Amino acid sequence: MKNLVILGGGYGGMRLLQKLLPNHLPEDVQITLVDKNPYHCLKTEYYALAAGTISDHHVRVEFPEHDRLQHKYGSVDSVDLEKKEVRFINDEILPYDELIIGLGCEDKYHSVPGAVEYTYSIQTIDESRKTSQKLNNLSAGAKVVIVGAGLSGVELASELRESRKDLQIILMDRGNLILSMFPQRLSKYVQSWFEEHNVEIINSSNVTRVEPGVVYNHEDAITADAIVWTAGIQPNKVVRDLPVEKDPQGRVILTVHHHLPNDQNVFVVGDCASLPHAPSAQLAEAQAEQIVQVLTKRWKNEPLPESFPPFKLKGVLGSLGRKHGFGLLADTPLMGRVPRLLKSGILWMYKYHNG
């Protein structure tokens, strides 16, 4: 029996399982899913968990069940490509015949002194729980500094404003205008929302170091009762340690069929893969569907497609609290209630209708 090992039950891993089970798995192939948690986590909603507007069970989805799907719960330490083994932090070893690495990303701290030690995170469900406990235990009038005003930072700041109207919230942004990757009209809308809701934005910021309860912006000290880091991501350390070719962001260079150039049995999906778009849940799902095509054709001894059509991403949606949002669909900016309703509907479809 061949063992297809999937490292990570994120968006890419879940889409792989949904497409392979129950109809596309040959009789001589079994799947072992490796994850730290016994459930899939809705990472796109961690900001709400941290802000205290949803509870833990809202971000959990059960993994599929199948008689040839095995679950292995634990933390991966390394992958030995020559021996075709996955090693866990407790020194257990899991052999594989084919491997799909979808371990996701971690915070990138840009070598800022003290950032690792003295800031909170929303990159994993465990870290989001800790951040939630810290933020929701703050006394009235406490000050929260969120470093990084990308999508995660914006959604966390807006959700926290609605959850804790008493808090002082500061959002630090490296750009001259918040969400500078979006059309200016949309960026100005989001910035205006924060101004109307008494969230202070520090544009053109540059965090040089972090100390307990203090963020230094261009060496100017900003005191805080809690500091949350949302200022960039990097591939999981297991992937960073792999002796393979990577792009400038540390993501793995792959063939057109999404496997390593020198090892057709090792695929990389999601945030750790070098792809022509920014990492996202929908990108991981689209890539996973192409990997399924490669695997099923290979198992049937059929020729692989010479190429795949470019990924067609539907756009980006973000929330500004429970009633407002923003988005970009087919290059069309959306602002107000409509994008918030769209995002809620997509989340509902994903949770209850397998995406």
Coordinates of C-alpha atoms in Angstrom, one line a residue:
M1 CA 0.0 0.0 0.0
K2 CA 1.5 3.4 -1.0
N3 CA 1.4 6.1 1.5
L4 CA 0.5 9.6 0.3
V5 CA 1.4 11.9 3.2
I6 CA -0.2 15.4 3.5
L7 CA 1.6 17.7 5.9
G8 CA -1.0 20.3 7.1
G9 CA -4.7 20.3 7.2
G10 CA -5.0 23.9 6.0
Y11 CA -7.0 25.2 3.0
G12 CA -4.8 23.3 0.5
G13 CA -4.8 20.1 2.5
M14 CA -8.6 20.2 2.9
R15 CA -9.2 20.8 -0.8
L16 CA -6.9 17.8 -1.6
L17 CA -8.9 15.6 0.7
Q18 CA -12.2 16.8 -0.7
K19 CA -11.1 16.1 -4.3
L20 CA -9.3 12.8 -3.6
L21 CA -11.9 11.2 -1.3
P22 CA -13.9 9.1 -2.0
N23 CA -13.8 8.7 -5.8
H24 CA -10.2 9.4 -6.9
L25 CA -8.1 7.2 -4.6
P26 CA -6.8 4.0 -6.1
E27 CA -7.1 0.8 -4.1
D28 CA -3.3 0.6 -3.5
V29 CA -3.0 4.2 -2.1
Q30 CA -3.7 5.4 1.5
I31 CA -3.5 9.0 2.8
T32 CA -1.9 10.0 6.1
L33 CA -2.9 13.6 7.1
V34 CA -0.5 15.2 9.5
D35 CA -1.6 18.1 11.6
K36 CA -1.2 19.5 15.2
N37 CA -4.9 19.8 15.6
P38 CA -7.7 17.2 15.1
Y39 CA -9.7 19.7 13.0
H40 CA -9.2 22.1 10.1
C41 CA -8.9 25.7 11.3
L42 CA -10.4 28.7 9.5
K43 CA -7.3 30.8 9.6
T44 CA -9.0 33.7 7.8
E45 CA -11.1 34.2 10.9
Y46 CA -8.4 34.2 13.5
Y47 CA -8.6 38.0 13.8
A48 CA -12.2 37.6 15.1
L49 CA -11.2 34.9 17.6
A50 CA -8.4 37.1 18.9
A51 CA -10.8 40.1 19.2
G52 CA -13.3 38.1 21.1
T53 CA -16.3 38.4 18.7
I54 CA -16.4 34.7 17.9
S55 CA -15.7 31.6 20.0
D56 CA -13.3 28.8 19.4
H57 CA -15.7 26.4 17.8
H58 CA -16.5 28.9 15.1
V59 CA -13.1 28.5 13.5
R60 CA -13.0 24.7 13.6
V61 CA -14.2 22.3 10.8
E62 CA -14.1 18.5 11.0
F63 CA -11.7 16.7 8.7
P64 CA -13.3 14.2 6.2
E65 CA -13.5 10.6 7.2
H66 CA -12.6 7.6 5.0
D67 CA -11.4 4.1 5.6
R68 CA -8.1 4.8 3.9
L69 CA -7.5 8.2 5.5
Q70 CA -5.3 8.0 8.6
H71 CA -4.6 10.9 10.9
K72 CA -1.3 11.6 12.6
Y73 CA -1.4 14.4 15.2
G74 CA 1.9 16.1 16.0
S75 CA 4.5 18.7 15.2
V76 CA 6.8 18.1 12.3
D77 CA 10.5 18.8 12.9
S78 CA 12.0 18.1 9.5
V79 CA 11.7 16.2 6.2
D80 CA 14.4 13.9 4.9
L81 CA 14.1 14.0 1.1
E82 CA 16.7 11.3 0.6
K83 CA 15.2 8.8 3.0
K84 CA 11.6 9.8 2.2
E85 CA 10.8 10.3 5.9
V86 CA 9.0 12.9 8.0
R87 CA 10.5 13.4 11.4
F88 CA 8.5 14.7 14.3
I89 CA 9.7 16.8 17.3
N90 CA 9.4 13.7 19.5
D91 CA 11.7 11.8 17.1
E92 CA 8.9 9.7 15.6
I93 CA 9.4 8.9 11.9
L94 CA 6.7 8.7 9.2
P95 CA 7.8 7.2 5.8
Y96 CA 6.1 8.4 2.7
D97 CA 5.9 7.4 -1.0
E98 CA 4.4 10.7 -2.1
L99 CA 4.5 13.9 0.0
I100 CA 2.5 17.1 -0.1
I101 CA 3.8 19.9 2.1
G102 CA 1.2 22.4 3.1
L103 CA 2.5 23.6 6.5
G104 CA 1.6 27.2 6.0
C105 CA 3.4 30.3 7.2
E106 CA 4.7 32.0 10.3
D107 CA 5.2 35.6 11.4
K108 CA 8.1 37.4 9.8
Y109 CA 9.7 39.7 12.3
H110 CA 12.3 41.3 9.9
S111 CA 15.0 41.0 12.6
V112 CA 13.4 43.6 14.8
P113 CA 14.9 43.2 18.3
G114 CA 12.3 42.1 20.8
A115 CA 9.5 41.5 18.3
V116 CA 9.5 37.7 18.9
E117 CA 9.6 37.9 22.6
Y118 CA 7.2 40.8 23.4
T119 CA 4.4 40.7 20.8
Y120 CA 1.3 38.6 20.3
S121 CA 0.3 36.8 17.1
I122 CA -2.7 35.6 15.2
Q123 CA -0.8 33.2 12.9
T124 CA -2.0 29.9 14.6
I125 CA -5.1 29.0 16.5
D126 CA -3.0 28.5 19.7
E127 CA -1.5 32.0 19.3
S128 CA -4.9 33.5 18.5
R129 CA -6.3 32.0 21.7
K130 CA -3.4 33.6 23.7
T131 CA -3.9 36.9 22.0
S132 CA -7.7 36.7 22.7
Q133 CA -7.1 36.1 26.4
K134 CA -4.7 39.0 26.6
L135 CA -6.8 41.5 24.7
N136 CA -10.1 40.6 26.4
N137 CA -8.5 40.7 29.9
L138 CA -7.3 44.3 29.4
S139 CA -8.7 46.9 31.8
A140 CA -10.9 49.7 30.6
G141 CA -8.9 52.4 28.7
A142 CA -5.9 50.1 28.0
K143 CA -3.8 50.8 24.9
V144 CA -3.3 48.2 22.1
V145 CA -0.8 48.6 19.3
I146 CA -1.1 46.5 16.2
V147 CA 2.0 46.5 14.1
G148 CA 1.3 45.9 10.4
A149 CA -1.8 47.2 8.5
G150 CA -2.2 44.5 5.9
L151 CA -5.5 42.6 5.7
S152 CA -4.9 40.8 9.0
G153 CA -4.0 44.0 10.9
V154 CA -7.0 45.9 9.5
E155 CA -9.5 43.2 10.2
L156 CA -8.1 42.7 13.8
A157 CA -8.2 46.5 14.5
S158 CA -11.7 46.9 13.3
E159 CA -13.1 43.8 15.0
L160 CA -11.3 44.8 18.3
R161 CA -12.8 48.3 18.1
E162 CA -16.4 46.8 18.0
S163 CA -15.5 44.2 20.6
R164 CA -13.9 46.6 23.0
K165 CA -15.1 50.2 22.5
D166 CA -13.2 51.3 25.6
L167 CA -9.7 50.5 24.3
Q168 CA -7.2 52.8 22.8
I169 CA -6.2 51.2 19.5
I170 CA -3.2 52.2 17.4
L171 CA -2.6 50.7 13.9
M172 CA 1.0 51.1 12.6
D173 CA 1.3 51.2 8.8
R174 CA 4.5 51.4 6.8
G175 CA 2.8 53.0 3.8
N176 CA 1.6 56.6 3.3
L177 CA -2.0 55.3 3.1
I178 CA -3.5 52.2 4.6
L179 CA -3.8 49.1 2.3
S180 CA -1.7 50.8 -0.4
M181 CA -1.9 47.6 -2.6
F182 CA -5.6 48.4 -3.2
P183 CA -7.1 51.2 -5.3
Q184 CA -6.7 54.6 -3.6
R185 CA -10.5 55.1 -3.3
L186 CA -10.8 51.9 -1.3
S187 CA -7.8 52.7 0.9
K188 CA -9.2 56.1 1.7
Y189 CA -12.5 54.5 2.6
V190 CA -10.9 52.1 5.1
Q191 CA -8.7 54.8 6.6
S192 CA -11.8 57.0 7.0
W193 CA -13.6 54.2 8.8
F194 CA -10.8 54.0 11.3
E195 CA -10.8 57.8 11.8
E196 CA -14.5 57.8 12.4
H197 CA -14.2 54.9 14.9
N198 CA -11.3 56.5 16.9
V199 CA -8.6 54.1 15.8
E200 CA -5.3 55.9 15.5
I201 CA -3.3 55.2 12.4
I202 CA 0.4 55.9 12.3
N203 CA 1.4 56.0 8.6
S204 CA 5.0 55.8 7.3
S205 CA 5.9 53.9 10.5
N206 CA 9.1 51.9 11.0
V207 CA 9.3 49.7 14.0
T208 CA 13.0 49.5 15.1
R209 CA 12.7 47.5 18.3
V210 CA 10.2 46.2 20.8
E211 CA 10.6 46.1 24.6
P212 CA 8.1 45.0 27.2
G213 CA 5.1 47.3 26.8
V214 CA 7.0 49.6 24.4
V215 CA 7.2 49.9 20.6
Y216 CA 9.8 52.1 19.0
N217 CA 8.7 53.9 15.9
H218 CA 11.7 55.6 14.3
E219 CA 13.2 55.4 17.8
D220 CA 10.1 57.3 19.3
A221 CA 8.7 55.2 22.2
I222 CA 5.0 54.2 22.1
T223 CA 3.8 52.6 25.3
A224 CA 1.2 49.8 25.1
D225 CA -0.6 47.3 27.3
A226 CA -0.6 44.8 24.5
I227 CA 1.3 44.6 21.2
V228 CA 0.1 42.4 18.3
W229 CA 2.3 41.6 15.3
T230 CA 0.7 41.4 11.9
A231 CA 3.7 42.7 9.9
G232 CA 4.5 40.0 7.4
I233 CA 4.8 36.3 6.9
Q234 CA 7.3 33.7 5.9
P235 CA 7.2 30.0 5.1
N236 CA 7.1 27.4 8.0
K237 CA 10.6 26.7 9.4
V238 CA 10.4 23.1 8.1
V239 CA 10.2 24.5 4.6
R240 CA 12.9 27.1 5.3
D241 CA 15.2 24.3 6.3
L242 CA 14.7 22.2 3.2
P243 CA 17.8 22.0 1.0
V244 CA 15.9 23.1 -2.2
E245 CA 15.8 26.1 -4.4
K246 CA 13.6 29.0 -3.1
D247 CA 12.6 32.4 -4.3
P248 CA 13.6 35.7 -2.5
Q249 CA 10.6 35.3 -0.1
G250 CA 11.8 31.8 0.9
R251 CA 9.1 30.0 -0.9
V252 CA 9.9 26.8 -2.8
I253 CA 10.5 26.9 -6.5
L254 CA 8.3 24.2 -8.2
T255 CA 7.7 22.7 -11.7
V256 CA 4.6 23.4 -13.6
H257 CA 3.2 20.3 -12.0
H258 CA 3.8 21.7 -8.5
H259 CA 6.5 19.2 -7.4
L260 CA 10.2 19.8 -6.7
P261 CA 12.3 20.0 -9.8
N262 CA 14.5 17.1 -8.6
D263 CA 11.8 15.0 -6.9
Q264 CA 8.5 14.4 -8.6
N265 CA 7.1 12.7 -5.4
V266 CA 7.3 15.9 -3.3
F267 CA 4.7 18.6 -3.8
V268 CA 4.4 22.0 -2.0
V269 CA 1.0 23.7 -1.7
G270 CA -0.1 27.0 -0.3
D271 CA 1.9 29.7 1.5
C272 CA 5.2 27.8 1.1
A273 CA 5.0 27.5 -2.7
S274 CA 6.4 30.1 -5.1
L275 CA 3.4 31.1 -7.1
P276 CA 2.5 34.2 -9.2
H277 CA 0.1 35.6 -6.6
A278 CA 0.2 36.6 -2.9
P279 CA -0.6 33.7 -0.5
S280 CA -4.3 33.2 0.2
A281 CA -6.8 30.5 1.0
Q282 CA -8.3 30.5 -2.5
L283 CA -4.8 30.3 -4.1
A284 CA -4.0 27.2 -2.0
E285 CA -7.3 25.6 -3.0
A286 CA -6.8 26.3 -6.7
Q287 CA -3.3 24.9 -6.6
A288 CA -4.5 21.8 -4.7
E289 CA -7.0 21.0 -7.5
Q290 CA -4.2 21.0 -10.0
I291 CA -2.1 18.7 -7.8
V292 CA -5.0 16.3 -7.7
Q293 CA -5.1 16.3 -11.5
V294 CA -1.4 15.4 -11.5
L295 CA -1.7 12.6 -8.9
T296 CA -4.8 11.0 -10.5
K297 CA -3.3 11.0 -14.0
R298 CA 0.0 9.6 -12.7
W299 CA -1.9 6.8 -10.8
K300 CA -3.7 5.9 -14.0
N301 CA -0.4 6.0 -16.0
E302 CA -1.9 8.8 -18.2
P303 CA 0.3 11.6 -19.6
L304 CA 0.4 14.7 -17.5
P305 CA -0.9 18.0 -19.0
E306 CA 1.9 20.1 -20.4
S307 CA 0.7 23.1 -18.6
F308 CA -2.2 24.4 -16.5
P309 CA -4.3 27.5 -17.2
P310 CA -3.4 30.5 -15.0
F311 CA -5.0 30.7 -11.6
K312 CA -8.2 32.8 -11.7
L313 CA -8.6 34.3 -8.3
K314 CA -12.0 35.8 -7.6
G315 CA -10.7 38.7 -5.5
V316 CA -10.2 39.8 -2.0
L317 CA -12.8 40.6 0.7
G318 CA -12.1 42.1 4.1
S319 CA -14.3 43.1 7.1
L320 CA -14.6 46.3 9.0
G321 CA -16.4 45.0 12.0
R322 CA -19.7 43.1 11.7
K323 CA -21.6 45.5 9.3
H324 CA -19.0 47.0 7.0
G325 CA -16.3 45.7 4.7
F326 CA -14.2 46.3 1.6
G327 CA -13.1 44.2 -1.3
L328 CA -11.8 44.0 -4.8
L329 CA -13.7 41.7 -7.2
A330 CA -12.6 41.6 -10.9
D331 CA -10.7 44.8 -10.3
T332 CA -13.9 46.5 -9.0
P333 CA -13.7 48.1 -5.6
L334 CA -16.4 47.2 -3.1
M335 CA -17.1 49.2 0.0
G336 CA -19.8 49.1 2.7
R337 CA -22.3 46.4 3.6
V338 CA -22.2 44.4 0.4
P339 CA -18.6 43.1 0.7
R340 CA -19.2 42.2 4.4
L341 CA -22.3 40.2 3.4
L342 CA -20.4 38.5 0.6
K343 CA -17.6 37.5 3.0
S344 CA -20.1 36.1 5.5
G345 CA -21.8 34.1 2.8
I346 CA -18.6 32.6 1.5
L347 CA -17.6 31.6 5.0
W348 CA -20.9 29.9 5.6
M349 CA -20.6 28.0 2.3
Y350 CA -17.1 26.9 3.1
K351 CA -18.1 25.6 6.6
Y352 CA -21.3 23.8 5.7
H353 CA -20.9 22.9 2.0
N354 CA -17.2 22.0 1.7
G355 CA -16.2 25.2 0.1

